[in-house]
Every structure is written in structure tokens, then in C-alpha cells.
């Protein structure tokens, strides 16, 4: 019994130490330097995604010191609907579909469907 209450005391002491109260997450000090040489030090949770740029107190963009290169993910071009379509259909298939739709359109306008040479 005595041991249990002691452990409980210890736990509450730990939670008082942490800024966040109950859950304590490990932090890392991240350093940024702006073009004017100002250094900003910020504590980030180790689980947090650390930005490669931070706005300095002078308003300039401060760069992460010894940081990893900006993620490739960020520069990867976004997939368009067209890209996704191309993953499912080949160009000849799409041409055929387009031709079909155009024929329907022409018919609805009273035009004669064009004979395809292919
Ligand atoms: Zn600055």
C-alpha cells in the first residue's frame, strides 16, 4: 500500500513537470537563423513535423539550422484528374471514347457522324 501511494506521488510530480500536464512528449530544440543572423530557438515535439522555415521576429524567413532538406513530397507535382485518368485508360482508348462522345454530340446537333478511318 505504501509503495503504491509513493508511486502515485511520483507520477503526479512528473505531470507537474510537463507543460502539457498528463502526457509528456519528448521535445527537441530547433534552431532557425534568419538572413540578418537572428537566431530563433523553438522547442518542437519530436513527433511534430518541423517546418524548414520559420518567421523571424524581424519578419524575415529564418532557415532551419542543420535541418533535413525540404521533403521531396512538398515539391512533387500534384496528380491531376488527367493523370489519374491516364492510369486507368490508354491514349487510344481515350481517343475512342472521345470520338464516341463527339459522334453523340454531332448526332444531337443533327450532324452526320463522321466515319472513322482507324
Ligand atoms: Zn531576423
XYZ file of C-alpha atoms and ligand atoms in Angstrom:
119
model
C 0.000 0.000 0.000
C 2.746 2.388 0.967
C 4.600 1.620 -2.214
C 1.546 2.298 -4.368
C 0.877 5.719 -2.861
C 4.528 6.601 -3.278
C 4.355 5.690 -6.952
C 1.239 7.814 -7.349
C 3.018 10.789 -5.831
C 5.884 10.294 -8.203
C 3.559 10.281 -11.216
C 1.837 13.486 -10.219
C 5.197 15.098 -9.682
C 6.143 14.127 -13.254
C 2.957 15.562 -14.694
C 3.609 18.852 -12.886
C 6.989 18.998 -14.573
C 5.466 18.734 -18.011
C 3.975 21.801 -19.671
C 1.242 19.748 -21.205
C 0.029 18.179 -17.982
C -0.695 14.499 -18.254
C 1.107 13.432 -21.393
C 4.749 14.206 -21.597
C 6.211 14.185 -25.061
C 9.881 14.451 -25.802
C 10.971 17.782 -27.206
C 13.843 18.854 -29.310
C 15.216 22.369 -29.593
C 15.079 23.532 -33.166
C 17.216 26.457 -34.228
C 16.475 28.877 -37.048
C 18.711 31.594 -38.432
C 17.372 34.487 -40.496
C 19.384 36.374 -43.173
C 20.143 39.055 -40.550
C 21.688 36.462 -38.252
C 18.958 36.389 -35.629
C 18.663 33.006 -34.006
C 15.290 31.655 -33.002
C 15.185 28.575 -30.813
C 11.935 26.704 -30.634
C 11.013 23.543 -28.781
C 9.210 21.083 -31.002
C 7.788 17.753 -30.021
C 9.913 15.014 -31.573
C 6.761 13.715 -33.213
C 5.929 17.051 -34.786
C 6.709 17.835 -38.371
C 9.352 20.522 -38.150
C 8.969 23.323 -40.686
C 12.071 24.170 -42.707
C 11.286 27.887 -42.487
C 10.171 29.994 -39.563
C 9.223 33.648 -39.497
C 11.866 35.537 -37.558
C 10.957 38.275 -35.078
C 12.267 40.789 -37.649
C 9.836 39.439 -40.226
C 12.336 37.661 -42.473
C 12.253 33.964 -43.214
C 14.592 32.135 -40.876
C 16.032 28.875 -42.151
C 16.271 25.695 -40.144
C 19.833 25.070 -38.946
C 21.217 21.612 -39.745
C 17.775 20.646 -40.885
C 16.985 17.961 -43.356
C 16.421 19.052 -46.912
C 12.827 20.053 -47.568
C 10.837 16.940 -48.196
C 10.535 15.731 -51.758
C 6.850 15.328 -51.070
C 6.448 19.096 -50.995
C 7.881 19.613 -54.475
C 6.181 16.627 -56.050
C 3.681 17.841 -58.635
C 0.122 17.221 -57.673
C -1.698 14.494 -59.545
C -4.375 15.901 -61.747
C -7.604 14.242 -62.820
C -5.943 13.788 -66.164
C -3.034 11.860 -64.577
C -5.456 9.600 -62.777
C -7.404 9.039 -65.962
C -4.218 8.061 -67.781
C -3.541 5.457 -65.114
C -6.792 3.743 -65.992
C -7.022 4.296 -69.738
C -4.564 4.312 -72.578
C -4.462 7.148 -75.100
C -6.012 5.025 -77.902
C -8.843 4.104 -75.515
C -9.374 7.742 -74.648
C -9.347 8.737 -78.307
C -12.001 6.161 -78.984
C -14.128 7.412 -76.085
C -13.710 10.989 -77.243
C -14.720 10.052 -80.749
C -17.797 8.291 -79.408
C -18.784 11.322 -77.382
C -18.181 13.633 -80.339
C -20.332 11.416 -82.539
C -23.140 11.596 -79.987
C -22.751 15.344 -79.840
C -22.820 15.700 -83.600
C -25.876 13.439 -83.863
C -27.682 15.501 -81.235
C -26.908 18.598 -83.279
C -28.274 16.974 -86.386
C -24.848 16.469 -87.924
C -23.832 13.241 -89.508
C -21.401 11.124 -87.505
C -18.016 11.113 -89.137
C -16.649 7.900 -90.464
C -13.528 6.966 -88.595
C -10.584 5.886 -90.647
C -8.875 3.983 -87.837
Zn 15.731 38.253 -38.087
